[in-house]
Structure formats: structure tokens, C-alpha cells
GROMACS .gro file of C-alpha atoms in nm:
model
  401
    1MET     CA    1   0.000   0.000   0.000
    2PHE     CA    2   0.297   0.232   0.064
    3ALA     CA    3   0.618   0.302  -0.126
    4THR     CA    4   0.893   0.160   0.098
    5PRO     CA    5   0.933  -0.144   0.325
    6LEU     CA    6   0.960   0.077   0.634
    7GLN     CA    7   0.647   0.272   0.545
    8ASN     CA    8   0.455  -0.053   0.504
    9GLN     CA    9   0.605  -0.195   0.824
   10PHE     CA   10   0.472   0.090   1.034
   11ALA     CA   11   0.139   0.100   0.851
   12GLY     CA   12   0.106  -0.260   0.965
   13TRP     CA   13   0.072  -0.133   1.321
   14ALA     CA   14  -0.256   0.035   1.226
   15PHE     CA   15  -0.383  -0.286   1.066
   16GLU     CA   16  -0.306  -0.454   1.398
   17TYR     CA   17  -0.560  -0.230   1.570
   18VAL     CA   18  -0.858  -0.255   1.336
   19ALA     CA   19  -1.063  -0.417   1.614
   20GLU     CA   20  -1.049  -0.105   1.829
   21GLY     CA   21  -0.851   0.184   1.681
   22ALA     CA   22  -0.843   0.186   1.299
   23ASP     CA   23  -1.049   0.114   0.988
   24VAL     CA   24  -0.916  -0.055   0.674
   25GLY     CA   25  -1.092   0.181   0.434
   26GLU     CA   26  -0.939   0.477   0.610
   27LEU     CA   27  -0.590   0.327   0.591
   28GLU     CA   28  -0.636   0.308   0.215
   29ALA     CA   29  -0.752   0.670   0.217
   30ILE     CA   30  -0.439   0.773   0.406
   31ALA     CA   31  -0.223   0.603   0.143
   32ASN     CA   32  -0.413   0.782  -0.131
   33ASP     CA   33  -0.368   1.115   0.046
   34MET     CA   34   0.011   1.104   0.024
   35ALA     CA   35   0.135   1.384  -0.200
   36ASN     CA   36   0.434   1.172  -0.306
   37ASP     CA   37   0.629   0.867  -0.187
   38SER     CA   38   0.856   1.051   0.057
   39ASP     CA   39   0.869   0.992   0.431
   40ASP     CA   40   0.767   1.357   0.482
   41ALA     CA   41   0.450   1.296   0.280
   42TYR     CA   42   0.391   0.979   0.484
   43TYR     CA   43   0.402   1.182   0.806
   44ASP     CA   44   0.174   1.451   0.666
   45ALA     CA   45  -0.092   1.202   0.551
   46TRP     CA   46  -0.105   1.003   0.875
   47TYR     CA   47  -0.085   1.303   1.104
   48GLY     CA   48  -0.343   1.492   0.899
   49HIS     CA   49  -0.596   1.216   0.962
   50ALA     CA   50  -0.496   1.202   1.329
   51LYS     CA   51  -0.565   1.574   1.373
   52ARG     CA   52  -0.898   1.542   1.193
   53HIS     CA   53  -1.010   1.268   1.431
   54ARG     CA   54  -0.885   1.466   1.730
   55THR     CA   55  -1.095   1.764   1.628
   56GLN     CA   56  -1.402   1.544   1.580
   57ALA     CA   57  -1.340   1.377   1.916
   58ASP     CA   58  -1.321   1.708   2.102
   59GLU     CA   59  -1.639   1.830   1.935
   60ALA     CA   60  -1.825   1.510   2.023
   61LYS     CA   61  -1.707   1.530   2.383
   62GLN     CA   62  -1.832   1.889   2.413
   63ARG     CA   63  -2.173   1.768   2.295
   64GLY     CA   64  -2.179   1.492   2.554
   65ARG     CA   65  -2.136   1.212   2.299
   66GLY     CA   66  -1.888   1.001   2.492
   67HIS     CA   67  -1.893   0.690   2.272
   68THR     CA   68  -1.838   0.894   1.957
   69ALA     CA   69  -1.559   1.093   2.120
   70ARG     CA   70  -1.381   0.776   2.234
   71TYR     CA   71  -1.405   0.630   1.882
   72HIS     CA   72  -1.235   0.936   1.732
   73TYR     CA   73  -0.976   0.968   2.012
   74LEU     CA   74  -0.856   0.612   1.954
   75ARG     CA   75  -0.819   0.670   1.583
   76ALA     CA   76  -0.625   0.989   1.652
   77VAL     CA   77  -0.402   0.779   1.879
   78VAL     CA   78  -0.328   0.516   1.614
   79TYR     CA   79  -0.276   0.746   1.317
   80ALA     CA   80  -0.057   0.987   1.513
   81SER     CA   81   0.157   0.701   1.644
   82VAL     CA   82   0.218   0.563   1.295
   83SER     CA   83   0.299   0.906   1.154
   84TYR     CA   84   0.617   0.970   1.351
   85LYS     CA   85   0.791   0.631   1.358
   86LEU     CA   86   1.010   0.716   1.058
   87LEU     CA   87   1.125   1.033   1.238
   88PHE     CA   88   1.296   0.848   1.525
   89GLY     CA   89   1.640   0.976   1.621
   90THR     CA   90   1.825   1.261   1.784
   91PRO     CA   91   1.794   1.550   1.790
   92VAL     CA   92   1.424   1.478   1.832
   93ASP     CA   93   1.225   1.613   1.537
   94PRO     CA   94   0.962   1.871   1.645
   95ARG     CA   95   0.712   1.689   1.424
   96LEU     CA   96   0.767   1.372   1.626
   97LYS     CA   97   0.701   1.559   1.949
   98ALA     CA   98   0.385   1.717   1.809
   99ALA     CA   99   0.245   1.385   1.688
  100PHE     CA  100   0.338   1.206   2.010
  101ASN     CA  101   0.167   1.475   2.216
  102THR     CA  102  -0.147   1.430   2.005
  103GLN     CA  103  -0.125   1.054   2.051
  104PHE     CA  104  -0.067   1.066   2.426
  105SER     CA  105  -0.322   1.334   2.512
  106SER     CA  106  -0.585   1.166   2.291
  107PHE     CA  107  -0.522   0.836   2.466
  108LEU     CA  108  -0.564   0.995   2.807
  109ARG     CA  109  -0.901   1.132   2.697
  110ALA     CA  110  -1.001   0.791   2.560
  111LEU     CA  111  -0.903   0.626   2.890
  112ALA     CA  112  -1.122   0.872   3.078
  113LEU     CA  113  -1.418   0.771   2.858
  114THR     CA  114  -1.356   0.396   2.897
  115ASP     CA  115  -1.595   0.204   3.124
  116PRO     CA  116  -1.469   0.187   3.393
  117PRO     CA  117  -1.225   0.478   3.350
  118ALA     CA  118  -0.853   0.409   3.384
  119GLU     CA  119  -0.682   0.526   3.702
  120PRO     CA  120  -0.332   0.682   3.696
  121LEU     CA  121  -0.073   0.514   3.918
  122ASP     CA  122   0.192   0.707   4.108
  123ILE     CA  123   0.510   0.510   4.032
  124LYS     CA  124   0.852   0.673   4.047
  125LEU     CA  125   1.189   0.547   3.935
  126ASP     CA  126   1.523   0.728   3.913
  127GLY     CA  127   1.358   1.067   3.954
  128HIS     CA  128   1.097   1.005   3.684
  129ARG     CA  129   0.728   0.937   3.721
  130LEU     CA  130   0.639   0.639   3.504
  131SER     CA  131   0.352   0.667   3.262
  132ALA     CA  132   0.126   0.409   3.430
  133PHE     CA  133  -0.248   0.337   3.448
  134PHE     CA  134  -0.464   0.076   3.617
  135MET     CA  135  -0.764  -0.053   3.421
  136ARG     CA  136  -1.029  -0.262   3.594
  137ALA     CA  137  -1.185  -0.562   3.422
  138GLN     CA  138  -1.522  -0.502   3.267
  139GLY     CA  139  -1.802  -0.564   3.517
  140SER     CA  140  -1.560  -0.642   3.800
  141GLY     CA  141  -1.660  -0.367   4.041
  142ARG     CA  142  -1.397  -0.360   4.316
  143HIS     CA  143  -1.351  -0.738   4.329
  144ARG     CA  144  -1.006  -0.894   4.341
  145ARG     CA  145  -0.899  -1.012   3.999
  146PRO     CA  146  -0.581  -1.147   3.841
  147THR     CA  147  -0.383  -0.856   3.700
  148ILE     CA  148  -0.166  -0.839   3.388
  149ILE     CA  149   0.122  -0.590   3.387
  150LEU     CA  150   0.196  -0.517   3.021
  151VAL     CA  151   0.563  -0.470   2.929
  152ASN     CA  152   0.646  -0.264   2.624
  153GLY     CA  153   0.924  -0.292   2.369
  154TYR     CA  154   1.148  -0.054   2.176
  155ASP     CA  155   0.917   0.167   1.972
  156ALA     CA  156   0.563   0.140   2.114
  157SER     CA  157   0.384   0.312   2.402
  158ILE     CA  158   0.103   0.242   2.647
  159SER     CA  159  -0.164   0.304   2.385
  160ASP     CA  160  -0.021   0.030   2.163
  161MET     CA  161  -0.032  -0.218   2.451
  162TYR     CA  162  -0.392  -0.133   2.527
  163LEU     CA  163  -0.502  -0.175   2.165
  164ALA     CA  164  -0.303  -0.492   2.098
  165MET     CA  165  -0.348  -0.670   2.431
  166GLY     CA  166  -0.523  -0.475   2.701
  167HIS     CA  167  -0.877  -0.447   2.571
  168GLN     CA  168  -0.909  -0.824   2.518
  169ALA     CA  169  -0.771  -0.899   2.864
  170LEU     CA  170  -1.018  -0.657   3.022
  171ALA     CA  171  -1.307  -0.823   2.842
  172ARG     CA  172  -1.181  -1.163   2.962
  173GLY     CA  173  -1.191  -1.055   3.327
  174TYR     CA  174  -0.836  -0.944   3.395
  175HIS     CA  175  -0.731  -0.615   3.543
  176VAL     CA  176  -0.460  -0.451   3.329
  177VAL     CA  177  -0.167  -0.226   3.416
  178LEU     CA  178  -0.032  -0.013   3.132
  179VAL     CA  179   0.317   0.119   3.199
  180ASP     CA  180   0.601   0.273   3.001
  181GLY     CA  181   0.942   0.262   3.164
  182PRO     CA  182   1.267   0.442   3.081
  183GLY     CA  183   1.328   0.457   2.706
  184GLN     CA  184   0.960   0.414   2.622
  185GLY     CA  185   0.673   0.646   2.534
  186LYS     CA  186   0.646   0.963   2.737
  187LEU     CA  187   0.963   0.900   2.938
  188LEU     CA  188   1.168   0.888   2.618
  189VAL     CA  189   1.000   1.157   2.408
  190GLN     CA  190   0.919   1.414   2.675
  191ASP     CA  191   1.163   1.334   2.959
  192GLY     CA  192   1.461   1.206   2.760
  193ALA     CA  193   1.500   0.898   2.986
  194THR     CA  194   1.674   0.619   2.796
  195LEU     CA  195   1.634   0.242   2.824
  196ILE     CA  196   1.779   0.040   3.112
  197ALA     CA  197   1.865  -0.331   3.106
  198ALA     CA  198   1.779  -0.394   3.472
  199TRP     CA  199   1.406  -0.421   3.407
  200GLU     CA  200   1.359  -0.598   3.740
  201ARG     CA  201   1.385  -0.252   3.895
  202VAL     CA  202   1.094  -0.128   3.684
  203VAL     CA  203   0.882  -0.435   3.761
  204ARG     CA  204   0.954  -0.411   4.134
  205ALA     CA  205   0.846  -0.046   4.141
  206VAL     CA  206   0.522  -0.132   3.961
  207VAL     CA  207   0.440  -0.436   4.175
  208ASP     CA  208   0.507  -0.243   4.496
  209VAL     CA  209   0.226  -0.004   4.403
  210VAL     CA  210  -0.015  -0.255   4.248
  211VAL     CA  211  -0.020  -0.499   4.543
  212LYS     CA  212  -0.148  -0.224   4.773
  213ARG     CA  213  -0.480  -0.219   4.588
  214ASP     CA  214  -0.771  -0.411   4.739
  215ASP     CA  215  -0.902  -0.512   4.395
  216VAL     CA  216  -0.585  -0.701   4.293
  217ASP     CA  217  -0.535  -1.072   4.353
  218ARG     CA  218  -0.176  -1.057   4.480
  219LYS     CA  219  -0.120  -1.427   4.411
  220ARG     CA  220  -0.208  -1.392   4.042
  221LEU     CA  221   0.013  -1.117   3.899
  222VAL     CA  222   0.124  -1.161   3.538
  223LEU     CA  223   0.396  -1.001   3.328
  224GLN     CA  224   0.320  -0.994   2.957
  225GLY     CA  225   0.574  -0.841   2.719
  226TRP     CA  226   0.598  -0.810   2.342
  227SER     CA  227   0.889  -0.746   2.106
  228LEU     CA  228   1.181  -0.627   2.324
  229GLY     CA  229   0.934  -0.656   2.610
  230GLY     CA  230   0.953  -1.032   2.559
  231HIS     CA  231   1.305  -1.011   2.698
  232LEU     CA  232   1.229  -0.737   2.950
  233CYS     CA  233   0.945  -0.929   3.115
  234LEU     CA  234   1.172  -1.231   3.159
  235ARG     CA  235   1.445  -1.008   3.302
  236GLY     CA  236   1.187  -0.847   3.531
  237ALA     CA  237   1.069  -1.183   3.661
  238THR     CA  238   1.425  -1.277   3.760
  239GLY     CA  239   1.410  -1.012   4.032
  240GLU     CA  240   1.043  -1.019   4.134
  241PRO     CA  241   0.920  -1.337   4.309
  242ARG     CA  242   0.564  -1.203   4.339
  243ILE     CA  243   0.498  -1.273   3.970
  244ALA     CA  244   0.274  -1.579   3.913
  245ALA     CA  245   0.318  -1.617   3.536
  246VAL     CA  246   0.508  -1.462   3.245
  247VAL     CA  247   0.407  -1.426   2.880
  248SER     CA  248   0.708  -1.354   2.657
  249ASP     CA  249   0.624  -1.262   2.296
  250PRO     CA  250   0.883  -1.366   2.179
  251PRO     CA  251   1.136  -1.486   2.440
  252ALA     CA  252   1.494  -1.365   2.395
  253PHE     CA  253   1.784  -1.464   2.620
  254SER     CA  254   1.999  -1.171   2.513
  255LEU     CA  255   1.990  -0.899   2.250
  256ILE     CA  256   2.336  -0.961   2.109
  257GLY     CA  257   2.349  -1.339   2.134
  258GLY     CA  258   1.992  -1.401   2.024
  259GLN     CA  259   1.952  -1.136   1.757
  260LEU     CA  260   2.274  -0.972   1.640
  261VAL     CA  261   2.507  -1.273   1.629
  262PRO     CA  262   2.283  -1.477   1.394
  263SER     CA  263   2.272  -1.179   1.155
  264ALA     CA  264   2.645  -1.118   1.166
  265ALA     CA  265   2.729  -1.267   0.826
  266ALA     CA  266   2.472  -1.053   0.649
  267LEU     CA  267   2.620  -0.752   0.827
  268GLY     CA  268   2.974  -0.830   0.714
  269LEU     CA  269   3.112  -0.999   1.028
  270SER     CA  270   3.271  -1.342   1.048
  271PRO     CA  271   3.132  -1.596   1.298
  272GLU     CA  272   3.445  -1.545   1.506
  273ALA     CA  273   3.401  -1.167   1.512
  274ALA     CA  274   3.032  -1.204   1.598
  275ALA     CA  275   3.112  -1.439   1.888
  276ARG     CA  276   3.335  -1.171   2.043
  277LEU     CA  277   3.064  -0.903   2.047
  278PRO     CA  278   3.032  -0.650   2.206
  279GLU     CA  279   3.409  -0.635   2.166
  280ILE     CA  280   3.486  -0.545   1.806
  281SER     CA  281   3.789  -0.434   1.603
  282ASP     CA  282   3.796  -0.103   1.423
  283ALA     CA  283   3.789  -0.284   1.088
  284ASP     CA  284   3.486  -0.495   1.181
  285LEU     CA  285   3.314  -0.191   1.326
  286ALA     CA  286   3.362  -0.014   0.992
  287ARG     CA  287   3.216  -0.315   0.806
  288LEU     CA  288   2.916  -0.321   1.036
  289GLN     CA  289   2.862   0.054   1.000
  290ALA     CA  290   2.887   0.030   0.620
  291ALA     CA  291   2.620  -0.242   0.608
  292ILE     CA  292   2.394  -0.031   0.828
  293ASP     CA  293   2.445   0.283   0.621
  294ALA     CA  294   2.359   0.094   0.300
  295SER     CA  295   2.009   0.002   0.420
  296GLN     CA  296   1.732   0.242   0.520
  297GLN     CA  297   1.579  -0.027   0.737
  298LEU     CA  298   1.903  -0.111   0.920
  299ARG     CA  299   1.986   0.256   0.964
  300TRP     CA  300   1.647   0.308   1.126
  301VAL     CA  301   1.691   0.006   1.356
  302PHE     CA  302   2.047   0.078   1.467
  303VAL     CA  303   2.105   0.451   1.433
  304GLN     CA  304   1.769   0.627   1.446
  305ARG     CA  305   1.601   0.402   1.701
  306GLY     CA  306   1.889   0.216   1.865
  307PHE     CA  307   2.115   0.510   1.940
  308TRP     CA  308   1.828   0.731   2.058
  309VAL     CA  309   1.647   0.481   2.278
  310ASN     CA  310   1.966   0.344   2.435
  311GLY     CA  311   2.135   0.680   2.477
  312ALA     CA  312   2.434   0.585   2.259
  313SER     CA  313   2.640   0.827   2.055
  314ASP     CA  314   2.789   0.572   1.816
  315LEU     CA  315   2.783   0.207   1.717
  316ARG     CA  316   3.054   0.094   1.958
  317GLU     CA  317   2.874   0.250   2.253
  318TRP     CA  318   2.545   0.099   2.137
  319LEU     CA  319   2.700  -0.249   2.132
  320GLN     CA  320   2.826  -0.203   2.487
  321LYS     CA  321   2.487  -0.086   2.611
  322VAL     CA  322   2.279  -0.360   2.448
  323SER     CA  323   2.520  -0.629   2.573
  324LEU     CA  324   2.373  -0.564   2.919
  325PHE     CA  325   2.033  -0.693   2.804
  326THR     CA  326   2.081  -1.057   2.898
  327LEU     CA  327   1.952  -1.328   3.130
  328GLU     CA  328   2.303  -1.464   3.180
  329GLY     CA  329   2.347  -1.560   3.545
  330ARG     CA  330   1.981  -1.486   3.619
  331ALA     CA  331   1.776  -1.736   3.416
  332ASN     CA  332   1.738  -1.983   3.704
  333ARG     CA  333   1.578  -1.718   3.925
  334ILE     CA  334   1.246  -1.744   3.740
  335ARG     CA  335   1.022  -1.992   3.922
  336CYS     CA  336   0.676  -1.920   3.782
  337PRO     CA  337   0.533  -2.071   3.460
  338VAL     CA  338   0.648  -1.902   3.140
  339LEU     CA  339   0.466  -1.891   2.807
  340GLY     CA  340   0.675  -1.811   2.501
  341THR     CA  341   0.557  -1.744   2.147
  342PHE     CA  342   0.710  -1.834   1.814
  343ALA     CA  343   0.588  -1.673   1.491
  344ASP     CA  344   0.725  -1.864   1.193
  345ARG     CA  345   0.818  -1.556   0.985
  346ASP     CA  346   0.965  -1.353   1.270
  347PRO     CA  347   1.347  -1.355   1.258
  348LEU     CA  348   1.354  -1.220   1.615
  349ALA     CA  349   1.172  -1.531   1.738
  350GLN     CA  350   1.411  -1.790   1.599
  351ASP     CA  351   1.577  -1.838   1.939
  352ALA     CA  352   1.249  -1.873   2.129
  353LYS     CA  353   1.263  -2.248   2.195
  354LYS     CA  354   1.630  -2.235   2.298
  355THR     CA  355   1.563  -1.944   2.534
  356LEU     CA  356   1.281  -2.130   2.709
  357SER     CA  357   1.504  -2.437   2.751
  358ARG     CA  358   1.755  -2.227   2.945
  359LEU     CA  359   1.508  -2.105   3.206
  360GLY     CA  360   1.471  -2.260   3.549
  361ALA     CA  361   1.093  -2.264   3.524
  362PRO     CA  362   0.812  -2.466   3.363
  363THR     CA  363   0.767  -2.340   3.007
  364THR     CA  364   0.520  -2.363   2.720
  365LEU     CA  365   0.573  -2.257   2.357
  366LEU     CA  366   0.288  -2.134   2.138
  367THR     CA  367   0.351  -2.140   1.763
  368PHE     CA  368   0.185  -1.898   1.520
  369THR     CA  369   0.204  -1.934   1.144
  370ALA     CA  370   0.172  -1.732   0.828
  371ALA     CA  371  -0.106  -1.970   0.724
  372GLU     CA  372  -0.307  -1.827   1.016
  373GLY     CA  373  -0.214  -1.471   0.925
  374ALA     CA  374  -0.008  -1.458   1.245
  375GLY     CA  375   0.344  -1.537   1.127
  376ALA     CA  376   0.491  -1.187   1.156
  377HIS     CA  377   0.669  -1.022   1.448
  378GLN     CA  378   0.426  -0.985   1.741
  379GLU     CA  379   0.167  -1.172   1.531
  380THR     CA  380   0.095  -0.824   1.400
  381LEU     CA  381  -0.186  -0.892   1.156
  382ASN     CA  382  -0.374  -1.136   1.377
  383ARG     CA  383  -0.336  -1.009   1.733
  384ALA     CA  384  -0.687  -1.130   1.814
  385LEU     CA  385  -0.578  -1.489   1.759
  386ALA     CA  386  -0.258  -1.440   1.956
  387GLU     CA  387  -0.436  -1.285   2.252
  388THR     CA  388  -0.710  -1.548   2.250
  389ARG     CA  389  -0.457  -1.829   2.280
  390ILE     CA  390  -0.242  -1.641   2.530
  391LEU     CA  391  -0.539  -1.566   2.754
  392ASP     CA  392  -0.657  -1.926   2.729
  393TRP     CA  393  -0.317  -2.033   2.864
  394LEU     CA  394  -0.336  -1.776   3.141
  395ASP     CA  395  -0.688  -1.888   3.238
  396GLU     CA  396  -0.567  -2.245   3.279
  397THR     CA  397  -0.235  -2.159   3.442
  398LEU     CA  398  -0.372  -1.915   3.699
  399ALA     CA  399  -0.665  -2.144   3.784
  400GLN     CA  400  -0.407  -2.385   3.927
  401ARG     CA  401  -0.303  -2.117   4.175
   0.00000   0.00000   0.00000
């Protein structure tokens, strides 16, 4: 539908949310509205539709039409979030900040119109207040319910987690906690807080607040993470014994060993050079940088997103920082059941089975295929199927507790 692989990749996020936050006909209209094939035109088309929905949402709210307002707010959220992905990087583009602010403020207004309304949580870490909200299960009143803490990845925010996972969990009877930590969402864009590897610190801060609520079943707390969050939720569980189950979508033991090393040959490194990462010679660093510079997609992954989110100034520093994202020496600390996912066309999931085998916990692997429309990273184009099967596993697993 769009001109470049990256444009289509990010448009796929909107297709992921057609159940709650997008419409297929409108996505086609956005593509048709592009003045040309450039990334600037891509931003203008998506953000133009986001602003239109935001205006309609505000007007509907003023007229007391809450359902209509929520409909338009959620579409403003999705279209604004897609618009700025290609603008990742430092210095932060003012257009990115404008679109993110539209996304975030629209989502807050949608949360206020959700039944029951979301409640902000006061969670602080390293001098920052996390962007965190508690959402009660539909029809639950103030009764104790199992609670899923959603763990984000590299380039999403709390609104993405709600649309892809949260709304189905709420309908199934789970309370949901939406939270962005350092390097994610508001903390990255507005506060400049970059990613940390020690995600157990984030999880501990969240759990400390959540267990004080009288509507939370403290014995049935779940961590569910997607993309990079698949690793972060596992890392978080290594330092938080109050977690009853983990859903890792997909599981990754380490970022370098599980993702970069297998790609080393395509990036110009020998197997021996890849095995030594993050240590790297100047010559191999130059080869790696040349491969990255030759590809728009790799440049976005490593330079625009990777350097910004990890707070790295160059490739060597980025390698050192991402080497800290590992379960090495910690994998046996997880005691609760773990569910991992494997999507057959997701290169980032190829190590899923091996990762689960290295954990000191009972594990289950769910496989998703292209034949089901769920073979891509995060099962992007069939999240409803993924969440249905994930929640089925949680129902059965938590019932045993």
C-alpha cells in the first residue's frame, strides 16, 4: 500500500488495531492522500488524519457524545503514532514531538471515557514518574482479579499495549496495568529517559504499588511483554518473586546473542568476530557501520532508534549498552510458569525455543504461522488470535493457583 518497506512496516501497526482503533478503508484513504512517496508525505498524511479525528473527538465530547468521542480519540491515537515512527532519532524532530503529544493526550481522553475509566498510578523510578495506568476488568466492580502488567518494547507506548493486548484482557476478566518505563513512550519523548537493562527494577516499582490495591489478587500477577518486552518481562521476573506467570512474545535470552550474532554474516562480520561481540575491532566496526548505512531499514533500527532509545552516541557505545540486556546468570531465578511465542516468519523469534530451555521454570511454547495470518513479528496482523490463545493459557495456568 505504501512506497517503501519501512512505510509498510509501520502502517502494519494500524492494521493490527482494526478491532479497536483503525479502519481498513481509512488506511487506504491515508495512502491515497500522500502527496508523493517521501517519508515527509507519509508523516503529513497520517498526522493529517490524526488531527482530523482529534478535532471530531473534542467536538463530540463537548456535545456529551462520549462513545463517539472515544471512537475518534482512539483513531487519533493510532494514526498519530504511525505518523512519527520514521522520524525516530536525535535531535528529536519537532514533528515527532507534536504527533506524540497528540497521541498521548488523545489516549488519556479515551481512557477517561472507557468504562470503567482508567486510574493513573503514582510510580517513580530514578527521579521520573512512570507513565502508568490501572484498568479494571469489565463488570468487576472492586472485586479482586488477576492482574496483567503489560511490558512494552522498543518503539511502542502504552496506547499500543492497550489496543493490541489490554482491551481483550479486560473483556476476559483481567485487570490490566499499562506502563512505560525508561526509554519508552512519554519518558523517552518528553523526559529524555533512555532504556535500562535492569528491568527488574521497573517491575519491582510497579508491583510495589499494584499490590497495595484491594481489587488485585496478589497471588495472580502476570507479566506480559511483546517485542523487546519479551526479553524485558523475563528479566523483570528474575528479580520479582511475586509474579505468578510470564508471557514472553517472543522470548529472547539476550539482544546480542539471540539477535545480532545470527545476523552477523549478512552484516559483514565473520562468525568469530560475531562471537566476540560486544568487543569489536575497528575494521569490523567499519564493516558493520557500512552495512547499516547501506540500508534504510538497518539505519532506522540501529542509528535512528537504537542510538536514541539506548542513549548511545555511536555504534561501539550501542554495542556495549545492548550487551547488558541478557539473562546470563539470572535465568534460574524465574520460578513461575512461562509462556513463550514463536511466529514462523519472525526472525527475532528464531531463538524462542532455545531461550525457554535455558530457564529454570516450567515453560510452554505457542507457535503462530503465516497460514493463520499470524506469522509476523508480534503476530501483527492477527493479534486477536494471539491474545485469544495467550489468555486461554493464562486462564488455565492461573486457575491452578
